[in-house]
C-alpha cells in the first residue's frame, strides 16, 4: 500500500511540476520551427498587465555588434549568446548568471551573429551545441565546460570536410542545424562573391563530432543536377549553402533544408544553367544523406533570392483532407506549400516568362516559378505612382542607410533613370529596382504557425533596393590600383559601397592609409574582423593589389604576368547592391507600408489580415497613418491568442491579437530587438524574453536580454 501511495504522489508531483514549468527547448520552439507555445497564462485579456521581470546584461559590445539569438530554456535555465558570441547560462526566473563560456582566446568582440542553439542529451548532463565563427562547439549544459570528447577537444572546424584545402576556405555558421537521434545536420554561411567556399551540407555524429555524410549542393560528376551547371563547376563555384537553418520531421527522420544562391550572387556568366541545388528546398534522409525530393524556387539566381528562413512543418486541412505539409517563405514575399512526403505542391504555381539579360556573357533563365493562389505578403512591383505624394519632390538618396549622400534629383527624377518592372528583371548598367528588396519580403526571422488553426503569421519588409552592373576595365595607367579596384568591386563593394564610403552597419574605408600599412591590412582581410568573414582564398598578388587600392598606394609594382592572372580570375562585371532607395530624410521612396505583419490561412491559401509593423513617431505626429518599418527577427504565437514580435527599428517589442491583428501592448526596449522572442513558464509564471542587441539599420548596439511577466 505504501508503494502505491508513493507512486501516486510521484505522479501527482510530476503533473504539478509540468503545469508549473514549460521550457523552450529548441530553436524557434521546436524542430518543426513552429514558433508556437501552448502557454496562455499571458493572454489577450491581460497582456496589458505585463511588467519587466528582469534584465540580463550579457557582456561585450561594440559599435556594430548585434544579438540575433533565439535562446533556449532547459530545466528552468536560459541559454543564450552575447554580442561576442560567448555562451551563457542564467536562471530563467531571475536572470542571475550561472556560468559563461568564451570561445575567444583574446578579448575580441563582434564575431558575426548567432541566431540560436541546440540542446542534446544522451544520458549525461546534456550538451549545448552552438557555432561561433568557424567553429562548432559542444559545451556541458550544467558546468559550461567544453565536452572534450566532441570533435577536436570540444569543437569542430567547419572549414574541414568540404573537399578542398581548409586553410583556403572561409566558412562559418550563424544558425543552428537540426537533430535526429545522434545526428546533427548542419548548414553554413560562406562568402557571396567570386571564389566563395563550397556550401555543402554535412551531418555530424553528436557523440564524436565525426562527419557522417555530406550532400554536395553543387553536384559532382555522376550526381543528380550535375548537368544544370557548366562542366566541373563544383571546382570553382561556391555558395548554394544553407545559412538560414532547417527543419526536422522527428517521426520520419527527414530534414528539410533551404539553400541560398550560388556565388557570385549577381552575375552568373560562369555558371550558366539552372544551378541545382542553389535556391532550393531539399528533403533529405537525416541518417543517410540521401535526397528524397527537391524544389528550386529561383533558377540561375541573379538577385540574391536565398531562401531566408527554415521552413515550417505543418498540418493543414485542404478541402477536407488533412495534409502533413512543409511551408517555405521567400524574400520575394511568396509562400510555397508542399506535401512533406513527396514534394507535391499543395497550391498551384506557374513558371512565368521573364526578360533576358543585357550583360555580355550572362544567360538569365527564361522562366521563374510564382504561386498563383496564395497572395504574396509584400507588393511585387514599384511603379512611379507608388512614390509617396508627400515625398515625391524631395531629393533622392540611394544608400545603405539614412545617413547617405543625397542625389541632385528628386525621387521621381531618380526613379525615371532606373529600371523598375517587378520581379526577376536581370541586373543592368542603369540600375534595377529590386522590390521587395534583398532583406525581404520574408527574412531570417521566419514565420510562426498555429497548429490549432492552420494560420501562419509572418512579418515582411517592403523596401526598394537598387542593383547595378559596372563593366570592369583593366586599362588604367596604374594597373596595380586598377586590378585592386576590380578585386574590391567583386569582394568588398557589396558591404562597403562602390566608393568605399561604408553603410549603416559597415565602416567607411576611406582614409585607411592613416591607420594601416600593407601587412596589417592584408592580415585583417585574410583573417576577418568583426562581422567581416576572412578572405583566405585571395592570393598574395590579389591581396597586394587590393591593399594598394585601399591604401591609395600608387608606388607598388607587380609583374605583368601576375596581374594578368588576377584579371583572368575576375568577372567581366561588378554587379553590386548600391543601397536602399530612400528620400533625403531616410524614408523609403515607395509609399507605405514599409513593414507589415500578416496572417495567412494555409488551409485555404488566403491572407486574413495585414497590419503595419512599427512606426516612425515623428510621421505619426504629422498625421501620417502608421507606416510600418523595416524589421529583422520573427514572431511567436501562443495559445493565449497573442503574437509577440520585436524586429522594428523603432525599438519596441509588441503583442498583437492573433485573430484581428490589433496591437494590444508594446514596450520600449533598451536596444532594438532584432531577434525572435521566446516564452516559457517557471514556478507557475509565464515569461516572454527577447534579446536586445540593436546594431541594425543604424540603431545603437546593445547587450541585454529582457524578460516580462504579469504583475502580481
XYZ file of C-alpha atoms in Angstrom:
712
model
C 0.000 0.000 0.000
C 2.850 2.330 0.903
C 4.469 1.681 -2.502
C 1.241 2.520 -4.361
C 0.813 5.705 -2.340
C 4.398 6.769 -3.066
C 3.945 6.098 -6.769
C 0.717 8.113 -6.821
C 2.376 11.024 -5.015
C 5.248 10.930 -7.507
C 2.833 11.055 -10.457
C 0.996 13.989 -8.879
C 4.335 15.741 -8.300
C 5.325 15.264 -11.942
C 1.970 16.580 -13.205
C 2.091 19.627 -10.930
C 5.710 20.268 -11.880
C 4.872 20.077 -15.586
C 1.996 22.503 -15.100
C 4.301 24.917 -13.283
C 7.194 24.644 -15.754
C 7.353 24.712 -19.528
C 10.631 25.034 -21.426
C 11.555 26.473 -24.831
C 13.799 23.578 -25.738
C 14.597 24.077 -29.427
C 15.434 26.839 -31.867
C 12.170 28.635 -32.744
C 10.272 26.447 -30.287
C 10.632 23.005 -31.809
C 12.269 21.219 -34.722
C 9.196 21.914 -36.851
C 10.166 25.594 -36.397
C 6.592 26.464 -35.447
C 7.413 29.491 -33.223
C 4.377 28.249 -31.230
C 3.698 27.855 -27.498
C 0.602 26.382 -25.862
C 1.059 28.658 -22.838
C -1.844 31.014 -22.163
C -1.338 32.490 -18.705
C -0.449 35.661 -20.602
C -3.352 36.217 -22.977
C -5.211 38.811 -24.993
C -7.243 39.853 -21.931
C -4.345 40.572 -19.576
C -1.321 41.287 -21.781
C -1.598 44.957 -20.862
C -0.531 43.971 -17.337
C 2.914 42.782 -18.400
C 5.818 44.234 -16.470
C 9.580 43.970 -16.589
C 10.671 40.836 -14.712
C 14.442 41.118 -15.137
C 17.200 42.353 -17.414
C 20.434 40.487 -18.048
C 23.450 42.424 -19.284
C 25.141 39.735 -21.341
C 28.568 41.274 -21.876
C 30.832 42.585 -24.586
C 29.577 45.177 -27.023
C 30.990 47.408 -29.751
C 29.704 49.793 -32.409
C 28.356 47.321 -34.960
C 27.560 44.298 -32.775
C 24.156 42.616 -32.670
C 22.344 39.818 -30.861
C 20.029 37.770 -33.076
C 19.769 34.801 -30.717
C 16.540 32.910 -30.070
C 17.612 31.459 -26.707
C 16.730 28.123 -25.134
C 15.181 27.327 -21.763
C 16.048 23.849 -20.482
C 15.008 22.745 -16.989
C 14.476 26.340 -15.960
C 17.861 27.554 -17.220
C 18.051 30.061 -20.073
C 20.931 29.657 -22.535
C 21.892 32.387 -24.982
C 24.791 34.212 -26.617
C 26.073 37.754 -26.297
C 27.432 40.129 -28.983
C 30.882 38.499 -28.758
C 29.299 35.040 -29.247
C 30.053 33.991 -25.702
C 27.618 31.358 -24.434
C 25.916 31.940 -21.088
C 23.503 30.206 -18.720
C 21.203 32.184 -16.424
C 18.328 31.426 -14.083
C 15.225 31.848 -16.254
C 13.243 33.170 -13.277
C 15.661 35.835 -12.044
C 18.211 36.452 -14.797
C 21.056 35.589 -12.408
C 24.134 34.340 -14.244
C 25.162 30.717 -13.632
C 28.165 30.462 -15.965
C 29.657 31.885 -19.158
C 31.788 30.208 -21.831
C 34.067 32.258 -24.084
C 35.250 30.770 -27.391
C 37.832 33.512 -27.892
C 41.448 33.284 -26.901
C 41.647 37.063 -26.589
C 39.248 39.886 -25.870
C 37.909 40.152 -29.416
C 34.283 41.171 -29.926
C 31.762 41.319 -32.723
C 32.343 37.979 -34.386
C 29.256 37.940 -36.561
C 25.937 36.715 -35.184
C 24.425 33.602 -33.681
C 20.700 33.009 -34.146
C 20.221 30.052 -31.860
C 21.431 26.951 -30.047
C 20.897 23.200 -29.889
C 20.355 21.152 -26.741
C 21.150 17.446 -26.969
C 21.376 14.833 -24.253
C 22.254 11.175 -24.221
C 22.435 10.017 -20.628
C 24.652 12.837 -19.397
C 24.224 16.453 -18.354
C 23.277 17.366 -21.886
C 25.203 19.474 -24.354
C 24.702 22.899 -25.814
C 25.839 22.845 -29.440
C 26.491 26.245 -30.927
C 28.604 27.965 -33.552
C 30.974 30.858 -33.061
C 32.693 31.970 -36.239
C 34.368 28.965 -37.937
C 33.917 26.525 -35.046
C 31.057 24.398 -33.771
C 31.317 23.877 -30.001
C 29.884 21.307 -27.583
C 29.513 22.723 -24.058
C 28.313 20.905 -20.937
C 24.887 22.366 -20.143
C 25.416 22.192 -16.370
C 29.035 23.281 -15.965
C 29.761 25.385 -19.057
C 32.904 23.338 -19.759
C 33.865 22.060 -23.202
C 32.866 18.458 -23.921
C 36.340 17.361 -24.993
C 35.128 14.045 -26.450
C 33.399 16.016 -29.206
C 35.469 16.832 -32.291
C 38.911 18.221 -31.532
C 38.883 18.924 -27.794
C 35.273 20.079 -27.837
C 34.993 21.820 -31.180
C 34.724 21.171 -34.917
C 36.408 23.287 -37.567
C 33.615 23.926 -40.090
C 36.137 24.518 -42.858
C 37.155 20.855 -42.796
C 35.432 18.110 -44.747
C 34.422 20.164 -47.780
C 36.819 18.528 -50.230
C 39.236 21.459 -50.519
C 42.259 22.682 -48.524
C 40.534 24.047 -45.453
C 43.103 26.789 -44.854
C 41.886 28.482 -48.049
C 38.209 28.414 -47.067
C 36.041 30.914 -45.234
C 33.138 29.083 -43.594
C 31.047 29.923 -40.531
C 27.612 29.043 -39.167
C 25.165 31.590 -37.795
C 22.051 29.395 -37.494
C 21.668 26.052 -35.694
C 21.150 22.861 -37.625
C 18.650 20.089 -36.879
C 18.978 16.879 -34.860
C 17.707 13.348 -35.472
C 18.746 10.769 -32.879
C 22.522 11.286 -32.594
C 22.874 13.024 -35.975
C 23.295 16.782 -36.339
C 22.645 18.150 -39.833
C 24.403 21.494 -40.129
C 24.453 24.253 -42.725
C 26.937 27.086 -43.079
C 27.447 30.631 -44.257
C 30.073 31.396 -46.920
C 31.060 34.415 -48.976
C 28.703 35.652 -51.673
C 31.408 36.851 -54.068
C 33.548 35.029 -56.634
C 35.768 32.330 -55.175
C 33.399 31.531 -52.305
C 33.775 28.309 -50.343
C 31.544 25.297 -51.050
C 28.151 25.356 -49.370
C 27.740 21.600 -48.985
C 25.567 20.326 -46.123
C 27.154 17.955 -43.613
C 25.906 15.624 -40.901
C 27.881 15.002 -37.711
C 27.768 12.329 -35.018
C 26.881 14.233 -31.848
C 28.837 11.795 -29.696
C 32.142 12.175 -31.521
C 31.863 15.120 -33.894
C 32.801 12.938 -36.865
C 31.257 13.623 -40.286
C 28.609 11.013 -41.143
C 27.697 12.245 -44.615
C 27.987 15.230 -46.934
C 25.466 16.402 -49.519
C 27.054 18.356 -52.360
C 24.840 21.340 -53.153
C 26.880 21.974 -56.306
C 26.844 18.412 -57.662
C 29.973 16.462 -58.557
C 30.216 14.265 -61.699
C 27.639 11.483 -61.655
C 25.426 13.214 -59.090
C 21.886 14.406 -59.789
C 21.902 18.008 -61.008
C 25.467 17.980 -62.359
C 24.136 18.800 -65.833
C 22.497 22.027 -64.585
C 25.958 23.638 -64.409
C 28.910 24.028 -66.758
C 31.374 21.125 -66.701
C 33.299 20.838 -63.420
C 31.548 23.886 -61.949
C 31.950 22.352 -58.482
C 35.692 23.003 -58.684
C 35.284 26.786 -58.900
C 31.726 27.707 -57.840
C 30.833 28.124 -54.182
C 27.746 29.063 -52.242
C 24.409 27.255 -52.659
C 24.717 26.941 -48.894
C 22.114 26.523 -46.178
C 22.707 29.539 -43.928
C 19.149 30.153 -42.735
C 18.503 26.988 -40.739
C 16.478 23.843 -41.368
C 13.584 21.786 -40.009
C 13.385 18.155 -38.915
C 10.457 15.747 -39.047
C 11.280 13.721 -35.950
C 8.808 10.966 -36.894
C 10.184 10.250 -40.373
C 13.790 11.369 -39.965
C 13.522 13.680 -42.969
C 15.322 17.005 -42.735
C 14.090 19.932 -44.847
C 16.964 22.155 -45.924
C 16.612 25.534 -47.680
C 19.603 26.776 -49.668
C 20.896 30.104 -50.913
C 22.345 31.492 -54.107
C 25.429 30.290 -55.907
C 28.363 32.692 -55.777
C 28.778 35.322 -57.010
C 25.210 36.336 -56.307
C 24.513 38.785 -59.112
C 26.491 37.603 -62.142
C 26.188 34.072 -63.489
C 28.139 34.131 -66.731
C 30.461 31.481 -65.323
C 27.621 29.260 -64.048
C 25.175 29.013 -66.947
C 22.230 26.713 -66.324
C 19.535 26.197 -63.693
C 22.142 25.693 -60.955
C 20.744 22.912 -58.760
C 20.709 22.831 -55.738
C 21.008 26.571 -55.238
C 17.811 28.361 -54.107
C 16.166 25.029 -53.373
C 14.310 23.180 -50.652
C 15.872 19.760 -50.134
C 14.144 16.860 -48.383
C 16.934 14.558 -47.212
C 17.128 11.374 -45.141
C 18.888 12.551 -41.990
C 20.582 9.194 -41.378
C 21.983 8.615 -44.861
C 22.102 11.980 -46.645
C 20.007 10.581 -49.496
C 17.926 13.142 -51.410
C 14.217 12.297 -51.344
C 12.900 15.293 -53.284
C 13.754 18.880 -54.036
C 12.175 22.047 -55.392
C 14.019 25.023 -56.879
C 12.442 28.442 -56.220
C 14.747 30.539 -58.413
C 16.541 29.220 -61.481
C 20.003 30.695 -62.103
C 19.617 33.291 -59.380
C 20.861 36.823 -60.188
C 19.092 38.626 -57.306
C 20.369 37.033 -54.069
C 16.962 35.400 -53.570
C 18.243 32.957 -50.938
C 15.633 31.027 -49.016
C 15.811 33.203 -45.903
C 14.339 31.083 -43.111
C 13.743 27.477 -42.057
C 10.532 26.035 -43.482
C 7.571 25.372 -41.193
C 6.493 21.739 -40.860
C 2.733 21.999 -40.618
C -0.530 20.102 -40.683
C -3.330 21.708 -42.698
C -6.812 20.775 -43.822
C -7.343 21.421 -47.526
C -10.812 20.671 -48.879
C -11.442 18.161 -46.091
C -8.094 16.369 -46.384
C -5.519 16.590 -43.593
C -2.062 17.032 -45.096
C 1.353 16.854 -43.444
C 2.958 19.736 -45.284
C 6.000 21.982 -45.360
C 5.678 25.735 -45.987
C 8.548 27.926 -47.181
C 8.526 31.726 -47.091
C 10.726 33.688 -49.507
C 12.479 37.035 -49.811
C 10.162 37.943 -52.675
C 7.230 37.647 -50.270
C 5.764 34.369 -51.523
C 4.659 31.273 -49.631
C 5.085 27.836 -51.205
C 3.402 24.806 -49.602
C 4.359 21.187 -50.349
C 3.346 17.703 -49.314
C 6.089 16.730 -46.879
C 6.418 13.182 -48.215
C 6.824 13.717 -51.946
C 7.205 17.454 -52.559
C 3.926 17.793 -54.428
C 2.699 21.405 -54.476
C -0.471 21.891 -52.407
C -1.371 25.217 -54.035
C -0.713 25.979 -57.720
C 2.497 27.542 -59.002
C 3.245 28.616 -62.579
C 6.515 29.046 -64.453
C 6.243 32.589 -65.813
C 8.441 34.183 -68.502
C 10.913 36.971 -67.730
C 13.238 39.054 -69.935
C 16.808 38.084 -70.891
C 19.938 39.783 -69.583
C 21.653 42.577 -71.493
C 25.043 41.828 -69.912
C 27.627 40.168 -72.138
C 28.110 36.521 -71.204
C 25.062 36.334 -68.941
C 22.178 33.953 -69.690
C 19.245 34.631 -67.387
C 16.846 31.707 -67.084
C 13.747 32.418 -69.218
C 11.130 31.427 -66.604
C 10.676 31.540 -62.837
C 8.053 29.870 -60.586
C 5.443 32.063 -58.894
C 2.445 30.992 -56.754
C -0.933 31.785 -58.272
C -3.235 31.017 -55.326
C -1.606 32.292 -52.113
C -1.204 36.076 -52.453
C 2.263 37.498 -51.765
C 2.763 39.127 -48.372
C 4.579 42.081 -49.967
C 3.920 44.233 -53.018
C 5.599 42.884 -56.139
C 6.396 45.931 -58.286
C 7.382 49.515 -57.514
C 5.713 51.805 -60.044
C 6.049 55.564 -60.459
C 2.568 56.027 -58.997
C 3.683 54.331 -55.777
C 6.066 57.137 -54.849
C 4.521 58.841 -51.844
C 2.897 62.170 -52.746
C 4.381 63.627 -49.587
C 7.921 62.744 -50.659
C 7.785 62.884 -54.469
C 9.650 66.192 -54.786
C 12.176 65.528 -52.030
C 15.704 64.636 -53.048
C 16.604 61.018 -53.691
C 19.221 59.026 -51.808
C 20.492 55.562 -52.682
C 22.321 54.400 -49.614
C 22.716 51.520 -47.186
C 21.096 53.710 -44.552
C 19.572 57.068 -43.629
C 22.862 58.979 -43.461
C 23.992 58.618 -47.054
C 24.723 61.185 -49.715
C 21.685 62.896 -51.243
C 21.372 62.979 -55.039
C 20.612 66.119 -57.017
C 17.483 64.506 -58.469
C 14.105 64.242 -56.813
C 12.633 60.815 -56.108
C 10.598 60.978 -59.308
C 13.572 62.076 -61.414
C 15.783 59.340 -59.995
C 13.079 56.724 -60.410
C 12.802 57.584 -64.106
C 16.507 56.828 -64.588
C 16.240 53.341 -63.096
C 14.693 50.087 -64.310
C 11.621 49.058 -62.321
C 9.484 46.299 -63.792
C 8.734 43.852 -60.996
C 10.295 40.516 -60.141
C 13.253 38.799 -61.815
C 14.447 41.674 -64.004
C 18.139 40.925 -64.700
C 20.749 43.413 -63.468
C 21.663 46.169 -65.909
C 24.028 49.132 -66.171
C 21.297 51.694 -65.416
C 20.363 50.181 -62.084
C 17.449 47.833 -61.353
C 15.000 48.422 -58.517
C 14.597 45.162 -56.593
C 11.291 45.244 -54.718
C 10.751 43.823 -52.214
C 14.440 44.152 -51.525
C 17.338 41.954 -50.554
C 16.074 41.641 -46.975
C 12.579 40.555 -47.958
C 9.628 40.139 -48.126
C 10.220 37.481 -45.523
C 13.602 37.365 -43.815
C 15.604 35.167 -41.433
C 13.107 35.655 -38.582
C 10.773 33.337 -40.486
C 7.111 32.601 -39.818
C 5.052 31.388 -36.854
C 2.388 28.716 -37.298
C -0.588 27.971 -35.060
C -1.270 24.210 -35.292
C -4.789 24.632 -33.932
C -5.976 26.953 -36.693
C -3.634 26.338 -39.629
C -2.779 30.046 -39.721
C 0.715 31.356 -40.436
C 1.913 34.674 -39.023
C 4.802 36.322 -40.837
C 6.353 39.778 -40.918
C 7.523 41.343 -44.177
C 9.636 44.231 -45.435
C 8.644 46.482 -48.335
C 11.876 48.349 -49.025
C 13.124 49.094 -52.562
C 16.820 48.479 -53.207
C 18.948 49.226 -56.277
C 21.213 46.707 -58.025
C 23.659 47.924 -60.677
C 26.204 46.362 -63.047
C 29.503 48.066 -63.816
C 31.839 46.870 -66.569
C 35.276 46.188 -65.153
C 38.030 47.913 -67.132
C 41.675 46.944 -66.668
C 43.296 49.582 -68.902
C 44.301 52.081 -66.250
C 47.646 53.854 -66.339
C 48.245 52.324 -62.894
C 47.401 48.638 -63.348
C 48.066 47.647 -59.729
C 45.485 50.121 -58.429
C 43.088 49.214 -61.204
C 43.271 45.483 -60.574
C 42.879 46.202 -56.860
C 39.744 48.195 -57.630
C 38.410 45.186 -59.526
C 39.070 42.876 -56.569
C 37.399 45.417 -54.286
C 34.320 45.687 -56.522
C 33.846 41.930 -56.503
C 34.525 41.155 -52.853
C 34.039 44.317 -50.794
C 31.708 46.792 -52.512
C 28.597 44.800 -51.589
C 29.021 45.905 -47.971
C 31.331 48.916 -48.007
C 29.907 50.604 -51.103
C 31.315 51.230 -54.565
C 33.020 54.402 -53.339
C 34.296 52.833 -50.084
C 32.063 55.129 -48.036
C 30.537 52.321 -45.952
C 26.957 51.971 -44.789
C 24.707 51.621 -41.775
C 26.454 48.538 -40.384
C 29.666 48.717 -42.397
C 32.594 51.066 -41.747
C 33.866 53.743 -44.126
C 37.090 52.513 -45.750
C 38.318 55.878 -46.941
C 41.406 57.021 -45.089
C 42.655 53.539 -44.199
C 46.183 54.693 -45.047
C 46.111 56.700 -41.818
C 45.520 53.544 -39.753
C 47.166 50.652 -41.596
C 50.111 49.594 -43.691
C 50.081 46.752 -46.234
C 50.990 43.877 -43.923
C 48.481 44.633 -41.167
C 45.677 45.365 -43.630
C 46.309 42.175 -45.596
C 46.368 40.165 -42.373
C 42.994 41.581 -41.365
C 41.486 40.898 -44.812
C 42.711 37.297 -44.736
C 41.577 36.528 -41.183
C 38.415 38.649 -40.998
C 37.385 41.088 -38.323
C 34.173 41.917 -36.515
C 31.248 40.874 -38.709
C 33.502 40.521 -41.772
C 34.414 36.985 -42.795
C 38.015 36.463 -43.838
C 39.276 36.044 -47.402
C 41.931 33.310 -47.124
C 41.234 32.372 -50.752
C 42.854 35.558 -52.100
C 46.355 35.102 -53.497
C 49.286 37.247 -52.434
C 49.013 39.197 -55.691
C 45.298 39.788 -55.181
C 45.869 40.911 -51.605
C 48.635 43.285 -52.678
C 46.553 44.911 -55.409
C 43.606 45.220 -53.010
C 45.645 46.752 -50.202
C 47.302 49.122 -52.699
C 43.868 50.304 -53.798
C 42.541 50.661 -50.242
C 45.672 52.478 -49.049
C 45.914 54.654 -52.183
C 49.481 53.412 -52.649
C 50.468 54.106 -56.262
C 54.087 53.022 -55.774
C 53.614 49.239 -55.628
C 54.945 47.320 -58.635
C 53.785 43.841 -59.669
C 54.906 41.845 -62.698
C 52.511 41.986 -65.643
C 52.160 38.195 -65.766
C 50.848 38.043 -62.199
C 48.475 40.945 -62.794
C 47.076 39.287 -65.891
C 46.437 36.128 -63.878
C 44.492 38.227 -61.371
C 42.493 39.742 -64.225
C 41.554 36.332 -65.590
C 40.072 35.366 -62.225
C 37.755 38.357 -62.052
C 34.318 38.622 -63.629
C 33.708 40.987 -66.584
C 31.212 42.915 -64.457
C 30.973 44.073 -60.908
C 27.287 43.724 -60.045
C 26.562 45.171 -56.633
C 23.848 46.441 -54.360
C 24.053 50.222 -54.484
C 21.760 50.619 -51.499
C 18.219 51.262 -50.382
C 16.171 53.712 -52.478
C 15.344 56.443 -49.949
C 14.390 60.080 -49.828
C 16.636 62.779 -48.372
C 15.243 62.196 -44.872
C 15.984 58.474 -44.953
C 12.421 57.240 -45.545
C 11.758 54.625 -48.253
C 10.983 56.026 -51.698
C 7.885 53.855 -52.019
C 4.641 54.815 -50.280
C 3.901 52.929 -47.027
C 3.506 50.335 -45.648
C 7.231 49.709 -45.195
C 6.851 46.779 -42.830
C 3.857 44.555 -42.129
C 2.625 41.660 -40.007
C 0.446 39.187 -41.905
C -1.934 36.355 -41.030
C -2.270 33.727 -43.773
C -4.770 30.863 -43.640
C -2.821 27.944 -45.116
C -5.903 25.733 -45.179
C -7.373 27.981 -47.859
C -4.369 29.904 -49.167
C -5.791 33.293 -48.178
C -4.471 36.351 -46.350
C -6.768 37.039 -43.385
C -5.313 40.345 -42.250
C -2.338 42.641 -42.724
C -1.262 45.433 -40.348
C 1.676 47.871 -40.282
C 4.526 46.678 -38.078
C 6.336 49.522 -36.337
C 6.095 53.257 -36.820
C 8.021 56.475 -37.196
C 6.565 58.515 -34.353
C 7.598 61.793 -35.970
C 5.472 60.921 -39.030
C 2.540 59.749 -36.908
C 2.584 63.107 -35.118
C 2.359 64.833 -38.515
C -0.821 62.931 -39.319
C 0.580 60.010 -41.297
C -1.128 56.668 -40.675
C 1.217 54.092 -39.168
C 3.772 53.339 -41.865
C 5.471 50.226 -40.536
C 9.267 49.983 -40.580
C 11.916 47.632 -41.832
C 12.077 44.673 -39.483
C 14.521 41.891 -38.593
C 13.549 38.998 -36.327
C 10.437 36.859 -36.298
C 7.188 36.390 -34.329
C 5.981 33.783 -31.879
C 2.327 32.796 -31.468
C 0.698 31.452 -28.312
C -2.462 29.719 -27.153
C -3.251 32.960 -25.323
C -4.410 34.484 -28.649
C -1.200 36.505 -28.886
C 1.621 37.207 -31.287
C 4.819 38.632 -29.795
C 7.364 40.331 -32.025
C 10.168 42.881 -31.758
C 12.072 43.367 -35.033
C 11.204 47.014 -35.803
C 13.695 49.877 -35.940
C 11.608 51.936 -33.504
C 12.904 49.672 -30.732
C 9.618 48.284 -29.384
C 8.508 44.752 -28.643
C 4.783 44.337 -29.300
C 1.886 41.981 -28.699
C -0.882 41.620 -31.288
C -4.218 39.819 -31.133
C -3.750 36.848 -33.415
C -7.351 36.867 -34.633
C -7.558 40.529 -35.638
C -4.034 41.951 -35.813
C -4.918 44.601 -33.226
C -1.913 45.915 -31.308
C -2.543 45.230 -27.607
C 0.745 46.103 -25.884
C 4.194 47.497 -26.559
C 7.352 48.192 -24.579
C 10.382 50.310 -25.473
C 13.463 48.098 -25.331
C 16.942 49.233 -24.251
C 18.136 48.473 -27.808
C 16.461 47.097 -30.916
C 15.005 43.611 -30.522
C 16.311 42.180 -33.801
C 15.717 38.602 -32.725
C 12.797 36.211 -32.324
C 11.408 36.176 -28.752
C 10.676 33.100 -26.644
C 8.114 32.243 -23.983
C 8.258 29.700 -21.164
C 6.902 29.018 -17.670
C 8.899 28.632 -14.477
C 7.470 28.105 -11.000
C 3.974 28.801 -12.253
C 4.716 32.091 -14.030
C 4.873 32.611 -17.784
C 7.687 34.756 -19.175
C 8.416 36.399 -22.528
C 12.087 37.108 -23.298
C 13.765 38.889 -26.188
C 17.405 39.708 -26.960
C 18.049 43.437 -27.358
C 21.224 43.632 -29.419
C 20.367 46.582 -31.662
C 23.031 47.413 -34.229
C 20.915 47.116 -37.383
C 19.508 49.934 -39.512
C 21.788 52.467 -37.859
C 20.416 51.891 -34.360
C 22.717 51.703 -31.306
C 24.074 48.306 -30.295
C 23.023 46.717 -27.021
C 23.776 43.634 -24.944
C 20.706 42.962 -22.804
C 18.134 40.194 -22.621
C 14.812 41.462 -21.275
C 12.110 39.344 -19.592
C 8.439 40.167 -18.957
C 5.754 38.568 -16.778
C 2.343 39.557 -15.464
C 2.137 41.840 -12.462
C 1.352 40.038 -9.210
